[in-house]
Amino acid sequence: RLPVPKLEDTIRRYLNAQKPLLTDDQFRKTEELAHHFEKGIGRELHEQLVAQDNQNKHTSYITGPWFDMYLKAREPVVLNFNPFMSFNPDPKSEYNNQLIRATNITVSALRFMKTFRAGYLEPEVFHLNPEKSDTEIFKKIIRFVPSSLSWFGAYMVNAYPLDMSQYFRLFNSTRLPKLNRDELYTDENAKHLLVMRNGNFYVFDVIDRDGNMLKPSEIQAHFKYILSDNSSSPAFPLGYLSTENRDTWALLRKNLLDNGNEEALQKVDSAVFCLSLDDFPIKDFVHLSHTMLHGDGANRWYDKSFNLIITKDGTAGLNFEHSWGDGVAVLRFQNEVFKDSTNAPAVSPQSQPASVDSSIAVRKLDFKLNDALKAGITKAKQKFDASVEALSLNLIQFHEGGKDLLKQKKVSPDAVVQLAFQMAFLRQYNQTVATYESCSTAAFKHGRTETIRPASIHTKKCSEAFVRELSKHSTEELQKLIVECSKYHGRLTKEAAMGQGFDRHLFGLRYLALSKGIALPDFYQDQAYARLNHNIISTSTLLSPAVQLGGFGPVVSDGFGVGYQVNDDWIGCNVSSYPARNGKEYLQCIYKSLEDIFNVLKGKK
């Protein structure tokens, strides 16, 4: 079970995170409020939280508050919450054809779904010592140990089974807009796929009455039929509604239902997933990021648990709704689907689509729109276009080293890249600001995520040395500062992964106070608390053989959204920003910082 940290640990960690962001006077005030909270109302809330947690052993203390945080948010899901992860191209270039790839990835996704639902999907396990535990012999032995003991057997060899409670929401699921708080909806009995092209909606069954998958050649035939449909895009594309403010969308949805669209909407909501087929090729990585992160707004249904997007040249990616689950569940799905669709493709470029009458099997959904709905769609489009217009996406690839070199120098690769983010911001804006790094707590029952706070007194000291006084320090001194940052970041990462951060605990206590109608404690009304939770640099990393690129929008209007990957011999970075910040310049500063750090580690300055 996810532990509730000790209150004194949480306060200590909170103050450590505040230190680099505040002046001495500000810090004294925040420290006083924190200790006052720890001895008074905070202690009472903490004891209530622990008692409540002990009465709800089937879940974790963060589950309810976290769902609420997402589902009560009223901002549009696109750009604010939905991230994207794009697939690597199929290694066999002739398979990167829109029709072939759409068929192969869809078939692999359905295989994954059937495997999962039949209880045959291998558990997700984090192996700290893979040569001992990630072996056939270990799997054979553990299979015969009763489940009440098997986790202990795994634990003995440093293998940690991860929580898989989110997986069922991958399929037949959608987020329904409701006033004040949305709802998650899943209908596992639905057998059809939703396909979008040119803003039009098509559905056809991919599972038959006996629960068997449609033949790949038939799926291919139906996709071919949809791709050759010449109907123009609708004058009022419904997809734009899923880009709206959630309350606005909830009211428009009620209008849609009252206007005779209940059955068509039911088809959209319950579909296995949404496949979006785009009619253009990808120009470059920036164009790829824009396409997968937001697209044109008309050819997506952002409320579905995920949209599988495939462009004209067979480039594929996932855009997923974030309330139901986190990156680990989607990444496992993406890894399996990539491996299966490339190693055991269902169709080849030579395959002929089945000779079936797709015009009977495929149904194009028709929506009845009144003037209010048409006006709503027009307004949603204007707002969406304006948001996208304001968004900048920029990328760099740093090829002067990566994970291998950093490990050889005995420093944490993640710590070094996070240090570069701090250094770059100091170089560009001359300050240290609230920074967020996401860390999975899936090692625990119903764990979600915890925050790592990469901005520390160590990164501040090291950044200042590099940016302001490089010539004053010897290479050895600078190396020492990097090692200190690496050690501290390693500790923070370990704590977060073990459920020992401070952010979720403080969030849970605040949520409890509000739910009990208690006046919000002064501690939470401190400007420093608000500032720490206004995450100007929001970061997330992933590394996978299936993923080419991942990214997300800034979480605040004056922030950066930083998706990054540390490969064996290079580092990739994808930054989103709005006009309040210059993402292109920030990336140049990150590049310069990485260059400086690598030079120092190599003994050059």
Coordinates of C-alpha atoms in Angstrom, one line a residue:
R1 CA 0.0 0.0 0.0
L2 CA 1.1 3.6 -0.7
P3 CA 2.5 4.9 2.6
V4 CA 1.3 8.2 4.2
P5 CA 4.6 9.9 5.0
K6 CA 5.4 11.2 8.5
L7 CA 4.2 14.8 8.8
E8 CA 7.7 16.0 10.1
D9 CA 9.4 14.4 7.0
T10 CA 6.9 16.1 4.7
I11 CA 7.5 19.5 6.3
R12 CA 11.3 19.1 6.2
R13 CA 11.1 18.1 2.5
Y14 CA 8.8 20.9 1.8
L15 CA 11.1 23.5 3.3
N16 CA 14.1 22.0 1.5
A17 CA 12.2 22.6 -1.8
Q18 CA 11.3 26.1 -0.8
K19 CA 14.8 27.2 0.2
P20 CA 16.3 27.8 -3.3
L21 CA 13.2 29.8 -4.3
L22 CA 13.0 32.3 -1.5
T23 CA 15.0 35.2 0.1
D24 CA 16.0 34.7 3.7
D25 CA 13.2 36.8 5.0
Q26 CA 10.6 35.0 2.9
F27 CA 12.0 31.7 4.0
R28 CA 11.8 32.6 7.7
K29 CA 8.1 33.4 7.3
T30 CA 7.3 30.2 5.4
E31 CA 9.3 28.2 7.9
E32 CA 7.3 29.7 10.8
L33 CA 4.0 28.9 9.0
A34 CA 5.1 25.4 8.3
H35 CA 6.2 24.6 11.9
H36 CA 3.0 26.1 13.2
F37 CA 1.0 23.9 10.8
E38 CA 3.0 20.8 11.8
K39 CA 2.2 21.3 15.5
G40 CA -1.4 22.4 15.1
I41 CA -4.1 21.9 12.5
G42 CA -1.7 20.0 10.2
R43 CA -1.2 17.3 12.9
E44 CA -5.0 16.9 13.3
L45 CA -5.5 16.6 9.6
H46 CA -2.6 14.2 9.3
E47 CA -4.1 11.9 12.0
Q48 CA -7.5 12.0 10.3
L49 CA -5.9 11.2 6.9
V50 CA -4.0 8.2 8.5
A51 CA -7.3 7.0 10.2
Q52 CA -9.2 7.3 6.9
D53 CA -6.4 5.5 5.0
N54 CA -6.6 2.6 7.5
Q55 CA -10.3 2.3 6.9
N56 CA -9.8 2.1 3.1
K57 CA -7.2 -0.6 2.6
H58 CA -8.6 -1.5 -0.8
T59 CA -7.1 1.7 -2.3
S60 CA -4.6 4.5 -1.7
Y61 CA -5.0 7.9 0.1
I62 CA -4.3 9.8 -3.1
T63 CA -6.8 8.0 -5.4
G64 CA -9.9 10.0 -4.6
P65 CA -8.3 13.4 -4.4
W66 CA -6.3 12.8 -7.6
F67 CA -9.3 11.7 -9.7
D68 CA -11.1 14.8 -8.3
M69 CA -8.2 17.1 -9.2
Y70 CA -8.4 16.0 -12.8
L71 CA -12.1 15.6 -13.2
K72 CA -13.0 18.9 -11.5
A73 CA -10.6 20.9 -13.6
R74 CA -12.6 23.0 -16.0
E75 CA -9.9 23.9 -18.5
P76 CA -10.0 22.1 -21.9
V77 CA -8.2 18.7 -21.8
V78 CA -6.3 19.4 -25.0
L79 CA -3.0 21.3 -24.4
N80 CA -3.7 21.5 -20.6
F81 CA -3.7 17.8 -19.7
N82 CA -3.5 15.4 -22.7
P83 CA 0.1 14.4 -23.4
F84 CA 1.3 12.6 -26.6
M85 CA 3.8 9.9 -27.3
S86 CA 4.7 9.1 -31.0
F87 CA 5.7 5.7 -32.2
N88 CA 9.0 5.0 -33.9
P89 CA 8.6 4.2 -37.5
D90 CA 8.3 0.6 -38.5
P91 CA 11.9 -0.7 -39.1
K92 CA 10.7 -2.1 -42.5
S93 CA 10.1 1.1 -44.4
E94 CA 7.5 -0.4 -46.8
Y95 CA 5.3 -1.0 -43.8
N96 CA 5.1 2.7 -43.0
N97 CA 2.1 3.1 -45.3
Q98 CA -1.1 4.6 -43.7
L99 CA -3.4 1.7 -44.5
I100 CA -0.9 -1.0 -43.6
R101 CA 0.2 0.6 -40.4
A102 CA -3.3 1.5 -39.3
T103 CA -4.3 -2.1 -39.8
N104 CA -1.3 -3.6 -38.1
I105 CA -1.4 -1.3 -35.0
T106 CA -5.1 -1.7 -34.7
V107 CA -4.9 -5.5 -34.8
S108 CA -2.0 -5.5 -32.2
A109 CA -4.1 -3.1 -30.0
L110 CA -7.0 -5.6 -30.1
R111 CA -4.6 -8.5 -29.4
F112 CA -3.4 -6.6 -26.4
M113 CA -7.0 -5.9 -25.2
K114 CA -8.0 -9.5 -25.6
T115 CA -4.8 -10.8 -23.8
F116 CA -5.4 -8.3 -20.9
R117 CA -9.1 -9.2 -20.5
A118 CA -8.4 -12.9 -20.6
G119 CA -6.0 -12.5 -17.7
Y120 CA -2.9 -13.5 -19.8
L121 CA -1.1 -10.2 -19.9
E122 CA 2.3 -10.6 -18.1
P123 CA 2.4 -8.5 -14.9
E124 CA 4.2 -5.2 -15.1
V125 CA 7.3 -5.7 -13.0
F126 CA 10.1 -3.3 -12.2
H127 CA 13.4 -5.3 -12.0
L128 CA 16.1 -3.7 -10.0
N129 CA 18.3 -6.7 -10.7
P130 CA 17.1 -8.0 -14.1
E131 CA 19.7 -10.7 -14.5
K132 CA 18.3 -12.4 -11.4
S133 CA 14.6 -11.8 -11.7
D134 CA 13.8 -11.1 -15.4
T135 CA 14.5 -14.8 -16.3
E136 CA 12.4 -17.7 -17.5
I137 CA 13.3 -19.8 -14.4
F138 CA 12.1 -17.1 -12.0
K139 CA 8.8 -16.7 -13.9
K140 CA 8.3 -20.5 -13.8
I141 CA 8.9 -20.7 -10.1
I142 CA 6.9 -17.6 -9.1
R143 CA 3.9 -18.9 -11.2
F144 CA 3.4 -21.7 -8.7
V145 CA 3.7 -19.6 -5.6
P146 CA 0.2 -18.5 -4.1
S147 CA -0.4 -14.8 -4.9
S148 CA -0.5 -13.9 -1.1
L149 CA 3.2 -14.9 -1.0
S150 CA 4.4 -14.4 -4.6
W151 CA 5.0 -10.6 -4.1
F152 CA 7.3 -11.6 -1.3
G153 CA 9.3 -14.0 -3.5
A154 CA 9.6 -11.2 -6.1
Y155 CA 10.7 -8.7 -3.4
M156 CA 13.5 -11.1 -2.3
V157 CA 15.1 -10.8 -5.7
N158 CA 14.5 -7.1 -6.0
A159 CA 11.6 -7.4 -8.5
Y160 CA 8.6 -5.1 -7.8
P161 CA 5.2 -5.9 -9.3
L162 CA 3.6 -2.6 -10.4
D163 CA -0.1 -1.6 -9.9
M164 CA -2.1 -2.4 -13.1
S165 CA -5.5 -1.1 -11.8
Q166 CA -5.6 1.6 -14.5
Y167 CA -5.3 -0.7 -17.5
F168 CA -9.0 -1.6 -17.9
R169 CA -9.7 2.1 -18.7
L170 CA -7.5 1.9 -21.9
F171 CA -10.4 0.5 -23.9
N172 CA -14.1 1.4 -24.5
S173 CA -13.6 4.4 -22.2
T174 CA -14.1 8.1 -22.4
R175 CA -14.3 11.1 -20.1
L176 CA -17.8 12.6 -20.1
P177 CA -18.2 16.4 -19.6
K178 CA -20.5 17.2 -16.7
L179 CA -21.0 20.4 -14.8
N180 CA -18.5 20.9 -12.0
R181 CA -17.0 17.4 -12.3
D182 CA -16.6 15.1 -15.2
E183 CA -17.2 11.3 -15.2
L184 CA -15.3 8.4 -16.5
Y185 CA -17.3 6.0 -18.5
T186 CA -16.4 2.4 -19.7
D187 CA -18.5 -0.1 -21.6
E188 CA -16.6 -3.3 -22.1
N189 CA -19.5 -4.9 -24.0
A190 CA -19.1 -2.5 -27.0
K191 CA -17.5 -4.2 -30.0
H192 CA -16.9 -1.3 -32.4
L193 CA -14.0 1.0 -33.3
L194 CA -14.4 4.7 -33.9
V195 CA -12.5 6.0 -36.9
M196 CA -12.1 9.7 -37.7
R197 CA -11.1 11.2 -41.0
N198 CA -11.6 14.8 -42.3
G199 CA -13.7 15.4 -39.2
N200 CA -16.2 12.7 -40.1
F201 CA -17.0 9.8 -37.7
Y202 CA -17.2 6.2 -38.8
V203 CA -17.8 3.0 -36.7
F204 CA -17.6 -0.7 -37.5
D205 CA -17.4 -3.8 -35.3
V206 CA -13.9 -5.2 -34.7
I207 CA -15.1 -8.0 -32.4
D208 CA -17.8 -10.5 -33.3
R209 CA -20.6 -12.0 -31.2
D210 CA -18.3 -14.8 -29.9
G211 CA -15.7 -12.3 -28.8
N212 CA -13.3 -13.1 -31.7
M213 CA -11.4 -10.4 -33.6
L214 CA -12.4 -9.5 -37.1
K215 CA -10.0 -10.9 -39.7
P216 CA -7.1 -8.4 -40.3
S217 CA -7.9 -8.5 -44.1
E218 CA -11.5 -7.3 -43.3
I219 CA -10.2 -4.5 -40.9
Q220 CA -7.9 -3.5 -43.8
A221 CA -10.8 -3.5 -46.2
H222 CA -12.9 -1.2 -44.0
F223 CA -10.0 1.2 -43.5
K224 CA -9.4 1.3 -47.2
Y225 CA -13.1 2.1 -47.7
I226 CA -12.9 5.0 -45.2
L227 CA -9.7 6.3 -46.7
S228 CA -11.3 6.4 -50.2
D229 CA -14.5 8.1 -49.0
N230 CA -14.7 11.4 -50.8
S231 CA -17.2 13.1 -48.5
S232 CA -16.1 16.6 -47.6
S233 CA -15.4 17.5 -44.0
P234 CA -18.5 18.6 -42.1
A235 CA -19.3 22.3 -42.1
F236 CA -19.5 22.1 -38.3
P237 CA -17.0 19.4 -37.1
L238 CA -18.2 17.9 -33.8
G239 CA -14.6 17.1 -32.7
Y240 CA -14.1 20.8 -31.7
L241 CA -16.5 20.3 -28.8
S242 CA -14.0 18.1 -27.0
T243 CA -11.5 21.0 -27.0
E244 CA -13.9 23.3 -25.0
N245 CA -14.0 24.4 -21.4
R246 CA -15.6 21.4 -19.6
D247 CA -18.7 23.3 -18.3
T248 CA -19.3 24.8 -21.7
W249 CA -18.9 21.4 -23.3
A250 CA -21.2 19.8 -20.7
L251 CA -24.0 22.2 -21.6
L252 CA -23.5 21.6 -25.3
R253 CA -23.5 17.9 -24.8
K254 CA -26.8 18.1 -23.0
N255 CA -28.1 20.0 -26.0
L256 CA -26.7 17.3 -28.3
L257 CA -28.5 14.6 -26.4
D258 CA -31.8 16.5 -26.3
N259 CA -31.5 17.0 -30.0
G260 CA -31.7 13.3 -30.9
N261 CA -28.0 12.4 -31.0
E262 CA -28.0 10.0 -28.0
E263 CA -27.3 6.9 -30.1
A264 CA -24.5 8.4 -32.1
L265 CA -22.8 9.8 -29.0
Q266 CA -23.1 6.4 -27.3
K267 CA -21.2 5.0 -30.2
V268 CA -18.4 7.5 -29.8
D269 CA -18.2 7.1 -26.0
S270 CA -18.2 3.3 -25.9
A271 CA -15.9 2.6 -28.9
V272 CA -12.9 0.4 -28.2
F273 CA -10.7 3.5 -29.0
C274 CA -10.5 6.3 -31.5
L275 CA -8.4 6.0 -34.6
S276 CA -7.7 9.4 -36.3
L277 CA -6.5 9.2 -39.9
D278 CA -4.9 12.4 -41.0
D279 CA -4.6 13.3 -44.8
F280 CA -1.1 14.8 -44.8
P281 CA 2.5 13.5 -44.3
I282 CA 4.7 14.7 -41.4
K283 CA 7.3 17.4 -42.4
D284 CA 9.7 17.3 -39.4
F285 CA 9.7 16.7 -35.6
V286 CA 8.1 20.1 -34.8
H287 CA 5.2 19.3 -37.2
L288 CA 5.0 15.8 -35.6
S289 CA 4.7 17.3 -32.1
H290 CA 2.0 19.7 -33.2
T291 CA 0.1 17.0 -35.0
M292 CA 0.2 14.5 -32.0
L293 CA -0.3 17.1 -29.3
H294 CA -3.3 18.9 -30.7
G295 CA -3.8 18.4 -34.5
D296 CA -6.5 20.5 -36.2
G297 CA -9.1 20.0 -33.5
A298 CA -11.7 18.5 -36.0
N299 CA -10.2 15.1 -36.4
R300 CA -9.8 14.1 -32.8
W301 CA -12.0 13.1 -29.9
Y302 CA -9.8 14.3 -27.0
D303 CA -12.1 12.8 -24.3
K304 CA -11.4 9.2 -25.4
S305 CA -9.0 7.3 -23.2
F306 CA -6.6 7.6 -26.2
N307 CA -6.6 8.6 -29.8
L308 CA -4.3 6.6 -32.1
I309 CA -3.3 9.0 -34.8
I310 CA -1.8 7.9 -38.1
T311 CA -0.8 10.3 -40.8
K312 CA -0.6 9.9 -44.6
D313 CA 3.0 8.7 -44.4
G314 CA 2.3 6.1 -41.8
T315 CA 3.6 8.1 -38.8
A316 CA 1.8 7.0 -35.7
G317 CA 1.3 8.4 -32.2
L318 CA -1.0 8.4 -29.2
N319 CA -2.7 11.4 -27.6
F320 CA -4.2 10.3 -24.2
E321 CA -6.6 11.7 -21.7
H322 CA -4.9 11.9 -18.4
S323 CA -7.5 11.6 -15.6
W324 CA -7.9 7.8 -15.9
G325 CA -4.3 6.9 -15.9
D326 CA -0.6 7.7 -16.1
G327 CA 2.3 7.2 -18.5
V328 CA 3.2 3.8 -17.2
A329 CA 0.0 2.1 -18.4
V330 CA 0.0 3.9 -21.8
L331 CA 3.7 3.1 -22.3
R332 CA 3.2 -0.6 -21.6
F333 CA 0.4 -0.6 -24.1
Q334 CA 2.5 1.3 -26.6
N335 CA 5.6 -1.0 -26.1
E336 CA 3.6 -4.2 -26.6
V337 CA 1.7 -2.8 -29.7
F338 CA 4.9 -1.6 -31.3
K339 CA 6.7 -4.9 -30.7
D340 CA 3.8 -7.0 -31.9
S341 CA 2.9 -4.8 -35.0
T342 CA 6.6 -4.8 -36.2
N343 CA 7.5 -8.4 -35.2
A344 CA 4.3 -10.2 -36.1
P345 CA 2.4 -7.8 -38.5
A346 CA -1.1 -8.9 -39.3
V347 CA -0.9 -7.7 -42.9
S348 CA 2.0 -6.9 -45.3
P349 CA 2.3 -4.4 -48.2
Q350 CA 1.4 -7.4 -50.5
S351 CA -1.7 -8.4 -48.5
Q352 CA -5.0 -7.9 -50.3
P353 CA -7.9 -6.5 -48.4
A354 CA -10.8 -9.0 -48.0
S355 CA -13.6 -8.7 -50.6
V356 CA -16.3 -7.7 -48.2
D357 CA -19.0 -5.0 -48.7
S358 CA -17.6 -2.3 -46.4
S359 CA -20.5 0.0 -47.3
I360 CA -22.7 -2.3 -45.2
A361 CA -20.3 -2.9 -42.3
V362 CA -19.0 0.7 -41.9
R363 CA -21.5 3.3 -40.7
K364 CA -20.9 7.0 -40.9
L365 CA -22.3 8.7 -37.9
D366 CA -24.7 11.6 -38.5
F367 CA -25.3 14.3 -36.0
K368 CA -28.3 16.6 -35.9
L369 CA -27.2 20.1 -35.1
N370 CA -29.5 23.1 -34.2
D371 CA -28.3 26.7 -34.4
A372 CA -27.1 26.8 -30.7
L373 CA -24.9 23.7 -31.4
K374 CA -23.5 25.2 -34.7
A375 CA -22.7 28.4 -32.8
G376 CA -21.1 26.4 -30.0
I377 CA -18.9 24.5 -32.5
T378 CA -17.9 27.8 -34.3
K379 CA -16.9 29.4 -31.0
A380 CA -15.0 26.2 -29.9
K381 CA -13.0 26.3 -33.1
Q382 CA -12.1 30.0 -32.7
K383 CA -10.9 29.4 -29.1
F384 CA -9.0 26.2 -30.1
D385 CA -7.3 28.0 -33.1
A386 CA -6.3 30.9 -30.8
S387 CA -4.7 28.5 -28.2
V388 CA -2.8 26.6 -30.8
E389 CA -1.7 29.8 -32.5
A390 CA -0.2 30.9 -29.1
L391 CA 1.7 27.6 -28.6
S392 CA 5.3 27.2 -29.6
L393 CA 7.0 23.8 -29.8
N394 CA 10.8 23.5 -30.2
L395 CA 13.2 20.6 -30.1
I396 CA 16.9 19.9 -29.7
Q397 CA 19.1 16.8 -29.9
F398 CA 22.3 16.9 -28.1
H399 CA 24.8 14.4 -29.6
E400 CA 27.9 15.0 -27.5
G401 CA 27.1 12.3 -25.0
G402 CA 24.3 10.5 -23.2
K403 CA 23.6 7.8 -20.6
D404 CA 26.7 5.8 -21.3
L405 CA 29.2 8.6 -20.7
L406 CA 27.3 9.9 -17.6
K407 CA 27.2 6.5 -16.0
Q408 CA 30.9 6.0 -16.7
K409 CA 31.5 9.3 -14.9
K410 CA 29.4 7.9 -12.0
V411 CA 26.6 10.6 -12.2
S412 CA 22.9 10.1 -12.6
P413 CA 21.8 10.8 -16.2
D414 CA 18.5 12.2 -15.1
A415 CA 20.1 14.4 -12.5
V416 CA 22.5 15.9 -15.1
V417 CA 19.7 16.8 -17.5
Q418 CA 17.6 18.3 -14.7
L419 CA 20.6 20.3 -13.6
A420 CA 20.9 21.6 -17.2
F421 CA 17.3 22.8 -17.1
Q422 CA 18.1 24.8 -13.9
M423 CA 21.3 26.2 -15.3
A424 CA 19.5 27.2 -18.6
F425 CA 16.7 29.0 -16.8
L426 CA 19.2 30.9 -14.6
R427 CA 21.2 31.8 -17.8
Q428 CA 18.0 33.0 -19.6
Y429 CA 16.0 34.6 -16.8
N430 CA 18.5 35.0 -14.0
Q431 CA 16.4 33.2 -11.4
T432 CA 15.5 29.8 -9.9
V433 CA 11.8 28.8 -10.1
A434 CA 9.4 26.1 -9.1
T435 CA 10.2 22.9 -11.1
Y436 CA 8.2 19.7 -11.3
E437 CA 9.4 16.2 -12.4
S438 CA 6.9 13.4 -12.5
C439 CA 7.7 10.1 -10.8
S440 CA 5.5 7.0 -10.9
T441 CA 4.3 5.4 -7.6
A442 CA 3.0 2.3 -9.4
A443 CA 5.0 0.1 -7.0
F444 CA 2.1 0.6 -4.7
K445 CA -1.6 -0.4 -4.8
H446 CA -3.5 2.4 -6.7
G447 CA -0.4 4.5 -6.7
R448 CA -0.4 7.4 -9.2
T449 CA 2.5 9.8 -9.3
E450 CA 4.7 11.8 -6.9
T451 CA 6.6 14.9 -7.6
I452 CA 10.4 15.2 -7.6
R453 CA 11.5 18.8 -6.9
P454 CA 14.6 19.1 -9.0
A455 CA 15.4 22.7 -8.0
S456 CA 17.5 22.5 -4.8
I457 CA 20.1 24.5 -3.0
H458 CA 22.6 22.1 -4.7
T459 CA 21.4 22.8 -8.3
K460 CA 21.2 26.6 -7.5
K461 CA 24.8 26.7 -6.2
C462 CA 26.1 24.6 -9.1
S463 CA 24.2 26.7 -11.7
E464 CA 25.5 29.9 -10.3
A465 CA 29.0 28.6 -10.4
F466 CA 28.6 27.6 -14.1
V467 CA 26.7 30.6 -15.3
R468 CA 28.2 33.5 -13.2
E469 CA 31.6 32.5 -12.2
L470 CA 32.9 29.7 -14.4
S471 CA 36.5 31.1 -14.5
K472 CA 36.7 31.2 -10.7
H473 CA 36.4 27.5 -10.3
S474 CA 38.7 24.6 -11.1
T475 CA 37.4 21.7 -13.1
E476 CA 37.6 19.5 -10.0
E477 CA 35.5 21.9 -8.0
L478 CA 32.9 22.0 -10.7
Q479 CA 32.9 18.2 -11.0
K480 CA 32.3 18.0 -7.2
L481 CA 29.3 20.3 -7.5
I482 CA 27.8 18.2 -10.2
V483 CA 28.3 15.0 -8.1
E484 CA 26.6 16.7 -5.2
C485 CA 23.6 17.5 -7.4
S486 CA 23.5 14.0 -8.7
K487 CA 23.6 12.4 -5.2
Y488 CA 20.8 14.7 -3.9
H489 CA 18.7 14.2 -7.0
G490 CA 19.1 10.5 -6.7
R491 CA 17.9 10.6 -3.1
L492 CA 14.8 12.7 -4.1
T493 CA 14.0 10.3 -6.9
K494 CA 14.2 7.2 -4.6
E495 CA 12.1 8.9 -2.0
A496 CA 9.4 9.9 -4.6
A497 CA 9.3 6.4 -6.0
M498 CA 8.8 5.0 -2.5
G499 CA 5.9 7.3 -1.9
Q500 CA 8.1 9.6 0.3
G501 CA 7.7 12.9 -1.5
F502 CA 5.8 15.8 0.1
D503 CA 3.5 17.1 -2.6
R504 CA 0.8 14.4 -2.6
H505 CA 0.8 14.3 1.2
L506 CA 0.2 18.1 1.5
F507 CA -2.3 17.8 -1.4
G508 CA -4.2 15.1 0.5
L509 CA -4.2 17.1 3.8
R510 CA -5.5 20.2 1.9
Y511 CA -8.2 18.2 0.2
L512 CA -9.3 16.7 3.5
A513 CA -9.6 20.2 5.1
L514 CA -11.7 21.4 2.2
S515 CA -13.9 18.3 2.2
K516 CA -14.6 18.7 6.0
G517 CA -15.4 22.3 5.6
I518 CA -12.4 23.4 7.7
A519 CA -11.1 26.9 7.0
L520 CA -8.1 26.6 4.8
P521 CA -5.0 26.7 7.1
D522 CA -2.7 29.7 6.9
F523 CA 0.1 27.4 5.7
Y524 CA -1.8 26.9 2.4
Q525 CA -2.5 30.6 2.0
D526 CA 1.2 31.4 2.1
Q527 CA 2.3 33.0 -1.2
A528 CA 5.3 30.8 -1.2
Y529 CA 3.1 27.7 -1.2
A530 CA 1.2 29.1 -4.2
R531 CA 4.5 29.9 -6.0
L532 CA 5.9 26.4 -5.4
N533 CA 2.8 24.9 -7.0
H534 CA 2.9 27.3 -10.0
N535 CA 5.3 25.0 -11.9
I536 CA 7.1 27.2 -14.4
I537 CA 9.3 24.3 -15.5
S538 CA 7.2 21.1 -15.8
T539 CA 9.2 18.1 -16.9
S540 CA 8.6 14.4 -17.7
T541 CA 10.9 11.8 -19.1
L542 CA 10.5 8.5 -20.9
L543 CA 12.7 6.0 -22.7
S544 CA 11.4 3.2 -24.8
P545 CA 12.3 1.4 -27.9
A546 CA 8.7 2.1 -29.2
V547 CA 8.7 5.8 -28.6
Q548 CA 10.3 8.4 -30.9
L549 CA 9.1 11.5 -29.1
G550 CA 6.8 12.6 -26.3
G551 CA 5.5 16.0 -25.1
F552 CA 2.8 18.0 -23.4
G553 CA 1.8 21.7 -23.1
P554 CA 3.0 24.1 -20.4
V555 CA 1.0 23.7 -17.2
V556 CA 1.0 27.5 -16.5
S557 CA 0.8 30.3 -19.1
D558 CA 4.3 31.6 -18.2
G559 CA 5.8 28.1 -18.1
F560 CA 7.7 25.5 -20.1
G561 CA 6.5 21.9 -20.8
V562 CA 9.7 19.9 -21.1
G563 CA 9.6 16.3 -22.4
Y564 CA 13.0 14.7 -22.6
Q565 CA 14.8 11.4 -23.2
V566 CA 18.3 10.4 -22.2
N567 CA 19.5 7.8 -24.8
D568 CA 22.8 5.9 -24.7
D569 CA 24.7 8.5 -26.7
W570 CA 22.4 11.4 -27.1
I571 CA 19.8 13.5 -25.3
G572 CA 16.5 14.7 -26.8
C573 CA 14.4 17.6 -25.5
N574 CA 11.0 18.9 -26.6
V575 CA 9.8 22.2 -25.1
S576 CA 6.4 23.8 -25.3
S577 CA 5.7 27.4 -24.4
Y578 CA 3.3 30.4 -24.8
P579 CA 4.3 34.0 -25.7
A580 CA 5.2 34.8 -22.0
R581 CA 8.3 32.6 -22.5
N582 CA 10.8 32.0 -25.3
G583 CA 11.1 28.3 -25.7
K584 CA 13.6 28.4 -28.5
E585 CA 16.0 30.5 -26.5
Y586 CA 15.5 28.2 -23.4
L587 CA 16.5 25.2 -25.5
Q588 CA 19.6 27.0 -26.7
C589 CA 20.5 27.6 -23.1
I590 CA 19.8 24.0 -22.2
Y591 CA 22.2 23.0 -25.1
K592 CA 24.9 25.3 -23.8
S593 CA 24.4 24.0 -20.2
L594 CA 24.7 20.4 -21.3
E595 CA 27.8 21.3 -23.3
D596 CA 29.4 22.9 -20.3
I597 CA 28.5 20.1 -17.9
F598 CA 29.8 17.4 -20.3
N599 CA 33.0 19.3 -20.9
V600 CA 33.7 19.6 -17.2
L601 CA 32.9 15.9 -16.7
K602 CA 35.4 15.1 -19.5
G603 CA 38.0 17.2 -17.7
K604 CA 37.8 20.1 -20.1
K605 CA 36.4 23.6 -19.3

